[in-house]
Amino acid sequence: MEPDHVLLDEPTTADLTAKVTDAWREFARALATVLPTLPEGARLDITLDPTATGTGDAVYAATVLAGPGQALEAYAVGNAALPEAHRMSRATIAELVALGWSPPGVVPGSGEHFGLVTDAAGGRTLATVLARTMRDIYGAPHPAFLTYMVHDATENPLPVAPLGTARSEAVPEPAPADQNEDPPAGSERPGNAIVLGGGQRSTSDDERIPLPERVKAVVAGLLKTDPDQLQVDSDGDIGIRAGSAMVFVRIRDNPPLIDVFSPVLTEIEPNEQLYVKLSELTNRMPIGRLYCTNDTVWASVPVFGRNFQTVHLVLAIQVMTGLADELDDRLHGEFGGKRFFGEGDRPGGKTDERTGMYL
């Protein structure tokens, strides 16, 4: 039997900043690999998902066009394409220019967008500029809040290697399943759709399959991707963007355990009242706990690895999403700090000073 202290270990490394930084570095590295390989006429669109960020009609996006002779033309959205309430401040515009973007209209063909022209040899620099634009200018808290799509010159989707934890919009339709044939116990439908709910059934996974593979199959099913394409960070965690929340999944071997955890609040100054509140809230939870470490409040729900059930992990992720969405506003109002993706973190939220339609 395993010692009790093993079960009491923190599921995180408590360094959220490092985890997020590593995720952005991985996104930039993947982007630097993909950009020089784009065929002539191809277009890569990277978008801050408005359904997750609550920006509504304000779509913050960047586009890269592959031109002749390995030329790469990049464009970033400017204020003319944004609703008035979401336009960027003068300081933010200055940051865009400092990154290397030319103001709208300067680069031929840029129109109302910021422009930047380079070639395949400058792909790594362009990848860094794009990553910093999405993170620092457009306010994406994590690459998982980005979506991307690559089209050829005739608007047909092109397959590319995964861009870190960003979500590809090129999701293939699942192959039609035989309605008269049940899937094997613990398996997924074609297209990696998890067999859950809606009259479907969930059974215990085959114990002969290693736990990490079973967990990755579940997460891949939720994300509609292939398990091999899931990105694992330097801590061994799988990152999932669920609505406006960021959820991490960590697999432990000894004892077999899956930690599902989420940063509820960051940059907080802990005090006795906070610890009392977290203790009270934890006591009300049927499973899991809330705790504070290194200026971050975390929520954690464990899933047992022995007799692993797909539905338990899916429910843990759903519970974690609900917790983060419910508690971040409540705790922020009482104790301050910063929500993982809060209103003040959105583009243009740093100052009330705005630019005109030109920029």
Short mmCIF file of C-alpha atoms in Angstrom, two decimals:
data_model
loop_
_atom_site.label_atom_id
_atom_site.label_comp_id
_atom_site.label_asym_id
_atom_site.label_seq_id
_atom_site.Cartn_x
_atom_site.Cartn_y
_atom_site.Cartn_z
CA MET A 1 0.00 0.00 0.00
CA GLU A 2 1.28 3.44 -0.95
CA PRO A 3 2.16 5.94 1.79
CA ASP A 4 -0.54 8.56 2.43
CA HIS A 5 1.70 11.48 1.58
CA VAL A 6 1.76 10.39 -2.05
CA LEU A 7 -1.97 11.18 -2.30
CA LEU A 8 -1.43 14.59 -0.72
CA ASP A 9 1.14 15.88 -3.20
CA GLU A 10 0.15 19.03 -5.02
CA PRO A 11 -1.00 18.24 -8.56
CA THR A 12 0.80 21.28 -9.92
CA THR A 13 4.30 22.62 -9.90
CA ALA A 14 2.66 25.79 -8.56
CA ASP A 15 4.38 27.86 -11.26
CA LEU A 16 1.57 28.83 -13.63
CA THR A 17 3.67 31.52 -15.30
CA ALA A 18 6.29 28.96 -16.33
CA LYS A 19 3.63 26.58 -17.66
CA VAL A 20 2.01 29.29 -19.78
CA THR A 21 5.39 30.57 -21.01
CA ASP A 22 6.42 27.06 -22.07
CA ALA A 23 3.12 26.66 -23.95
CA TRP A 24 3.72 29.88 -25.90
CA ARG A 25 7.30 28.82 -26.70
CA GLU A 26 6.03 25.51 -28.04
CA PHE A 27 3.42 27.32 -30.15
CA ALA A 28 6.08 29.63 -31.60
CA ARG A 29 8.43 26.70 -32.32
CA ALA A 30 5.67 24.78 -34.11
CA LEU A 31 4.68 27.87 -36.07
CA ALA A 32 8.31 28.49 -37.08
CA THR A 33 8.43 24.96 -38.47
CA VAL A 34 5.18 25.28 -40.43
CA LEU A 35 5.62 28.75 -42.00
CA PRO A 36 8.54 27.92 -44.36
CA THR A 37 6.66 24.83 -45.60
CA LEU A 38 3.52 26.66 -46.73
CA PRO A 39 3.02 26.14 -50.48
CA GLU A 40 2.64 29.17 -52.72
CA GLY A 41 -0.89 30.55 -52.45
CA ALA A 42 -1.56 29.01 -49.04
CA ARG A 43 -3.12 31.09 -46.27
CA LEU A 44 -2.76 30.52 -42.52
CA ASP A 45 -5.37 32.17 -40.28
CA ILE A 46 -4.80 32.41 -36.51
CA THR A 47 -7.72 33.68 -34.43
CA LEU A 48 -8.36 34.41 -30.78
CA ASP A 49 -11.52 32.34 -30.25
CA PRO A 50 -14.30 34.87 -29.50
CA THR A 51 -16.57 32.13 -28.14
CA ALA A 52 -14.06 31.52 -25.34
CA THR A 53 -13.05 35.09 -24.68
CA GLY A 54 -16.44 36.73 -24.83
CA THR A 55 -15.29 39.34 -27.35
CA GLY A 56 -18.39 38.78 -29.48
CA ASP A 57 -18.12 40.57 -32.83
CA ALA A 58 -14.55 41.65 -32.11
CA VAL A 59 -12.37 39.12 -33.93
CA TYR A 60 -8.64 39.42 -33.19
CA ALA A 61 -6.79 37.56 -35.90
CA ALA A 62 -3.59 37.38 -37.91
CA THR A 63 -3.09 35.96 -41.40
CA VAL A 64 -0.02 34.73 -43.26
CA LEU A 65 -0.04 34.41 -47.06
CA ALA A 66 2.63 32.37 -48.86
CA GLY A 67 3.65 34.25 -51.97
CA PRO A 68 5.99 33.48 -54.87
CA GLY A 69 9.67 32.94 -54.17
CA GLN A 70 8.97 31.83 -50.57
CA ALA A 71 7.69 35.29 -49.65
CA LEU A 72 5.56 35.47 -46.51
CA GLU A 73 3.05 38.29 -46.14
CA ALA A 74 1.51 38.71 -42.69
CA TYR A 75 -1.46 40.84 -41.69
CA ALA A 76 -2.89 41.66 -38.25
CA VAL A 77 -6.29 43.12 -37.51
CA GLY A 78 -6.46 46.86 -36.84
CA ASN A 79 -9.03 49.11 -35.20
CA ALA A 80 -10.94 49.73 -38.42
CA ALA A 81 -12.11 46.10 -38.31
CA LEU A 82 -13.03 46.18 -34.61
CA PRO A 83 -16.15 47.42 -32.81
CA GLU A 84 -15.59 50.70 -31.00
CA ALA A 85 -15.69 49.13 -27.53
CA HIS A 86 -12.91 46.72 -28.45
CA ARG A 87 -10.50 49.00 -30.32
CA MET A 88 -6.90 49.13 -29.21
CA SER A 89 -5.34 52.02 -27.34
CA ARG A 90 -2.51 54.19 -28.63
CA ALA A 91 -0.12 52.37 -26.31
CA THR A 92 -1.21 49.02 -27.74
CA ILE A 93 -0.79 50.31 -31.30
CA ALA A 94 2.74 51.42 -30.38
CA GLU A 95 3.47 47.93 -29.08
CA LEU A 96 2.31 46.45 -32.40
CA VAL A 97 4.64 48.72 -34.34
CA ALA A 98 7.48 47.95 -31.94
CA LEU A 99 7.02 44.24 -32.71
CA GLY A 100 7.71 44.97 -36.39
CA TRP A 101 4.25 45.57 -37.85
CA SER A 102 3.78 48.42 -40.31
CA PRO A 103 0.66 50.60 -39.86
CA PRO A 104 -2.38 49.88 -42.05
CA GLY A 105 -1.90 50.78 -45.68
CA VAL A 106 1.90 50.91 -45.58
CA VAL A 107 2.46 47.36 -46.84
CA PRO A 108 0.86 46.99 -50.30
CA GLY A 109 -2.37 45.06 -50.03
CA SER A 110 -2.67 45.44 -46.26
CA GLY A 111 -5.68 47.73 -46.46
CA GLU A 112 -6.99 48.34 -42.94
CA HIS A 113 -4.66 45.74 -41.42
CA PHE A 114 -1.17 45.99 -40.03
CA GLY A 115 1.34 44.40 -42.39
CA LEU A 116 4.70 42.63 -42.33
CA VAL A 117 6.63 41.06 -45.21
CA THR A 118 9.45 38.54 -44.92
CA ASP A 119 10.54 35.26 -46.50
CA ALA A 120 10.97 31.63 -45.48
CA ALA A 121 14.35 32.44 -43.89
CA GLY A 122 12.55 34.90 -41.62
CA GLY A 123 9.95 32.34 -40.62
CA ARG A 124 11.28 31.96 -37.08
CA THR A 125 11.21 35.71 -36.45
CA LEU A 126 7.73 35.97 -37.94
CA ALA A 127 6.55 33.10 -35.72
CA THR A 128 7.79 34.97 -32.64
CA VAL A 129 6.06 38.17 -33.78
CA LEU A 130 2.79 36.32 -34.35
CA ALA A 131 2.96 34.56 -30.98
CA ARG A 132 3.68 37.81 -29.15
CA THR A 133 0.93 39.59 -31.08
CA MET A 134 -1.67 37.02 -30.08
CA ARG A 135 -0.43 36.92 -26.48
CA ASP A 136 0.64 40.47 -25.64
CA ILE A 137 -1.47 42.55 -28.02
CA TYR A 138 -4.66 40.57 -28.52
CA GLY A 139 -4.61 39.17 -24.99
CA ALA A 140 -4.76 35.40 -25.50
CA PRO A 141 -3.96 33.94 -22.05
CA HIS A 142 -2.75 30.62 -23.50
CA PRO A 143 -2.28 29.16 -27.02
CA ALA A 144 -5.23 26.84 -26.32
CA PHE A 145 -7.46 29.92 -26.76
CA LEU A 146 -6.32 30.20 -30.39
CA THR A 147 -7.80 28.50 -33.43
CA TYR A 148 -6.06 28.11 -36.77
CA MET A 149 -6.77 27.00 -40.32
CA VAL A 150 -4.61 26.61 -43.43
CA HIS A 151 -6.16 26.86 -46.91
CA ASP A 152 -4.61 26.45 -50.33
CA ALA A 153 -5.13 28.92 -53.17
CA THR A 154 -8.51 27.32 -54.00
CA GLU A 155 -9.76 27.54 -50.39
CA ASN A 156 -9.34 23.84 -49.72
CA PRO A 157 -8.09 23.00 -46.19
CA LEU A 158 -4.46 21.90 -45.98
CA PRO A 159 -3.15 19.57 -43.27
CA VAL A 160 -0.32 20.94 -41.14
CA ALA A 161 1.48 19.77 -38.04
CA PRO A 162 -0.22 20.82 -34.78
CA LEU A 163 0.57 24.35 -33.60
CA GLY A 164 1.16 23.49 -29.96
CA THR A 165 -2.07 23.58 -27.97
CA ALA A 166 -3.85 25.86 -30.44
CA ARG A 167 -6.99 24.27 -31.83
CA SER A 168 -7.21 23.37 -35.51
CA GLU A 169 -10.49 24.26 -37.19
CA ALA A 170 -9.87 21.59 -39.82
CA VAL A 171 -11.76 18.82 -38.00
CA PRO A 172 -12.56 15.87 -40.28
CA GLU A 173 -16.11 14.58 -40.19
CA PRO A 174 -16.40 11.23 -38.37
CA ALA A 175 -16.89 8.23 -40.59
CA PRO A 176 -20.51 6.96 -40.45
CA ALA A 177 -20.87 4.24 -37.84
CA ASP A 178 -22.90 1.09 -38.31
CA GLN A 179 -26.07 1.79 -36.33
CA ASN A 180 -26.53 -1.90 -35.67
CA GLU A 181 -23.08 -2.47 -34.29
CA ASP A 182 -22.03 -1.44 -30.78
CA PRO A 183 -18.47 -0.25 -30.28
CA PRO A 184 -16.17 -2.43 -28.19
CA ALA A 185 -16.25 -1.75 -24.47
CA GLY A 186 -14.14 1.28 -23.58
CA SER A 187 -13.59 2.33 -27.19
CA GLU A 188 -14.43 5.48 -29.11
CA ARG A 189 -16.63 6.05 -32.14
CA PRO A 190 -14.86 6.81 -35.42
CA GLY A 191 -13.45 10.32 -35.31
CA ASN A 192 -12.47 9.96 -31.65
CA ALA A 193 -15.93 10.98 -30.37
CA ILE A 194 -16.28 9.78 -26.79
CA VAL A 195 -19.11 7.32 -26.27
CA LEU A 196 -20.96 9.18 -23.52
CA GLY A 197 -24.46 10.39 -22.68
CA GLY A 198 -27.44 10.75 -24.99
CA GLY A 199 -28.40 7.13 -24.60
CA GLN A 200 -24.84 5.98 -25.25
CA ARG A 201 -22.88 4.00 -22.73
CA SER A 202 -19.53 4.26 -21.02
CA THR A 203 -17.74 1.17 -19.77
CA SER A 204 -14.54 0.47 -17.97
CA ASP A 205 -11.50 0.74 -20.20
CA ASP A 206 -9.34 -2.26 -20.97
CA GLU A 207 -6.86 -2.49 -18.09
CA ARG A 208 -4.28 -3.96 -20.42
CA ILE A 209 -3.93 -0.59 -22.13
CA PRO A 210 -1.56 1.73 -20.21
CA LEU A 211 -3.35 4.45 -18.26
CA PRO A 212 -1.67 7.35 -20.14
CA GLU A 213 -2.98 5.99 -23.44
CA ARG A 214 -6.51 5.66 -22.07
CA VAL A 215 -6.45 9.19 -20.67
CA LYS A 216 -5.10 10.64 -23.91
CA ALA A 217 -7.86 8.85 -25.85
CA VAL A 218 -10.49 10.52 -23.67
CA VAL A 219 -8.96 14.00 -23.96
CA ALA A 220 -8.40 13.59 -27.70
CA GLY A 221 -12.04 12.60 -28.07
CA LEU A 222 -13.16 15.73 -26.27
CA LEU A 223 -10.93 17.88 -28.46
CA LYS A 224 -11.83 15.99 -31.65
CA THR A 225 -8.22 15.27 -32.46
CA ASP A 226 -5.81 12.34 -32.52
CA PRO A 227 -4.13 11.26 -29.26
CA ASP A 228 -0.73 11.55 -30.93
CA GLN A 229 -1.40 15.23 -31.65
CA LEU A 230 -2.04 16.19 -28.03
CA GLN A 231 0.59 18.56 -26.70
CA VAL A 232 2.15 17.73 -23.34
CA ASP A 233 4.00 20.48 -21.50
CA SER A 234 7.30 20.25 -19.64
CA ASP A 235 5.47 19.11 -16.49
CA GLY A 236 3.86 16.24 -18.35
CA ASP A 237 0.43 17.92 -18.31
CA ILE A 238 -2.15 17.99 -21.09
CA GLY A 239 -3.66 21.46 -21.46
CA ILE A 240 -7.34 21.85 -22.34
CA ARG A 241 -9.14 25.08 -23.10
CA ALA A 242 -12.70 24.56 -21.86
CA GLY A 243 -14.80 27.65 -22.47
CA SER A 244 -13.09 30.55 -20.72
CA ALA A 245 -11.25 28.21 -18.34
CA MET A 246 -7.89 26.51 -18.69
CA VAL A 247 -7.79 22.93 -17.42
CA PHE A 248 -4.73 20.72 -17.04
CA VAL A 249 -4.68 16.93 -16.87
CA ARG A 250 -1.76 15.14 -15.21
CA ILE A 251 -1.29 11.37 -15.09
CA ARG A 252 0.40 9.78 -12.07
CA ASP A 253 1.84 6.27 -12.14
CA ASN A 254 2.28 5.49 -8.47
CA PRO A 255 -0.46 5.28 -7.33
CA PRO A 256 -2.48 5.35 -10.58
CA LEU A 257 -4.25 8.71 -10.44
CA ILE A 258 -5.34 11.45 -12.82
CA ASP A 259 -5.27 15.03 -11.52
CA VAL A 260 -7.63 17.46 -13.23
CA PHE A 261 -6.80 20.98 -12.08
CA SER A 262 -7.32 24.58 -13.10
CA PRO A 263 -5.96 28.01 -12.10
CA VAL A 264 -8.97 29.87 -10.71
CA LEU A 265 -7.19 33.08 -9.74
CA THR A 266 -3.63 34.33 -10.23
CA GLU A 267 -1.46 37.17 -8.91
CA ILE A 268 -3.23 37.06 -5.56
CA GLU A 269 -1.83 38.05 -2.17
CA PRO A 270 -2.74 35.22 0.22
CA ASN A 271 -4.03 36.05 3.67
CA GLU A 272 -5.77 34.27 6.50
CA GLN A 273 -9.23 35.19 5.20
CA LEU A 274 -8.44 33.61 1.82
CA TYR A 275 -7.29 30.34 3.38
CA VAL A 276 -10.43 30.23 5.54
CA LYS A 277 -12.63 30.82 2.48
CA LEU A 278 -10.87 28.11 0.45
CA SER A 279 -11.25 25.68 3.33
CA GLU A 280 -14.97 26.44 3.61
CA LEU A 281 -15.51 26.01 -0.11
CA THR A 282 -13.54 22.78 -0.17
CA ASN A 283 -15.66 21.35 2.64
CA ARG A 284 -18.77 21.97 0.52
CA MET A 285 -17.32 20.13 -2.49
CA PRO A 286 -18.31 16.44 -2.79
CA ILE A 287 -14.90 15.75 -4.31
CA GLY A 288 -11.77 17.76 -4.96
CA ARG A 289 -10.38 20.81 -3.23
CA LEU A 290 -9.33 24.44 -3.53
CA TYR A 291 -5.95 25.66 -2.37
CA CYS A 292 -3.49 28.53 -2.83
CA THR A 293 0.18 28.22 -3.62
CA ASN A 294 2.66 30.71 -5.07
CA ASP A 295 0.07 33.49 -5.58
CA THR A 296 -2.32 31.23 -7.51
CA VAL A 297 -5.61 29.68 -6.36
CA TRP A 298 -6.05 26.22 -7.85
CA ALA A 299 -9.03 23.87 -8.05
CA SER A 300 -8.27 20.16 -8.22
CA VAL A 301 -10.41 17.06 -8.79
CA PRO A 302 -8.76 13.61 -8.70
CA VAL A 303 -9.81 10.63 -10.80
CA PHE A 304 -8.70 7.17 -9.71
CA GLY A 305 -6.56 5.31 -12.23
CA ARG A 306 -7.50 1.84 -11.00
CA ASN A 307 -10.70 0.62 -12.66
CA PHE A 308 -10.50 3.73 -14.79
CA GLN A 309 -13.79 4.88 -16.32
CA THR A 310 -14.00 7.28 -19.23
CA VAL A 311 -17.10 9.01 -17.85
CA HIS A 312 -15.32 9.84 -14.57
CA LEU A 313 -12.60 11.80 -16.34
CA VAL A 314 -15.07 13.61 -18.61
CA LEU A 315 -17.17 14.58 -15.60
CA ALA A 316 -14.07 15.77 -13.72
CA ILE A 317 -13.19 18.06 -16.63
CA GLN A 318 -16.76 19.35 -16.79
CA VAL A 319 -16.82 19.96 -13.02
CA MET A 320 -13.50 21.77 -13.21
CA THR A 321 -14.77 24.03 -15.98
CA GLY A 322 -17.85 24.90 -13.95
CA LEU A 323 -15.83 25.55 -10.81
CA ALA A 324 -13.41 27.88 -12.55
CA ASP A 325 -16.22 29.81 -14.22
CA GLU A 326 -18.22 30.14 -10.99
CA LEU A 327 -15.45 30.84 -8.50
CA ASP A 328 -13.11 33.17 -10.36
CA ASP A 329 -15.55 36.09 -10.29
CA ARG A 330 -16.59 35.42 -6.69
CA LEU A 331 -13.05 35.17 -5.33
CA HIS A 332 -11.79 38.02 -7.50
CA GLY A 333 -14.43 40.34 -6.10
CA GLU A 334 -13.51 39.42 -2.54
CA PHE A 335 -9.74 39.00 -2.69
CA GLY A 336 -8.58 40.70 -5.89
CA GLY A 337 -5.97 39.03 -8.07
CA LYS A 338 -6.40 38.20 -11.74
CA ARG A 339 -8.74 35.80 -13.48
CA PHE A 340 -7.18 33.53 -16.10
CA PHE A 341 -9.10 35.42 -18.76
CA GLY A 342 -10.76 38.49 -17.26
CA GLU A 343 -12.43 41.54 -18.77
CA GLY A 344 -9.46 43.77 -18.03
CA ASP A 345 -7.09 41.39 -19.82
CA ARG A 346 -8.80 41.76 -23.19
CA PRO A 347 -7.28 43.92 -25.93
CA GLY A 348 -7.79 47.62 -25.37
CA GLY A 349 -8.50 47.11 -21.70
CA LYS A 350 -5.25 48.63 -20.44
CA THR A 351 -6.34 52.23 -20.86
CA ASP A 352 -9.38 54.26 -21.88
CA GLU A 353 -7.39 56.17 -24.48
CA ARG A 354 -8.32 55.00 -27.98
CA THR A 355 -7.03 55.64 -31.47
CA GLY A 356 -9.10 56.56 -34.46
CA MET A 357 -10.37 54.32 -37.25
CA TYR A 358 -7.15 54.62 -39.24
CA LEU A 359 -5.25 52.38 -36.83
#
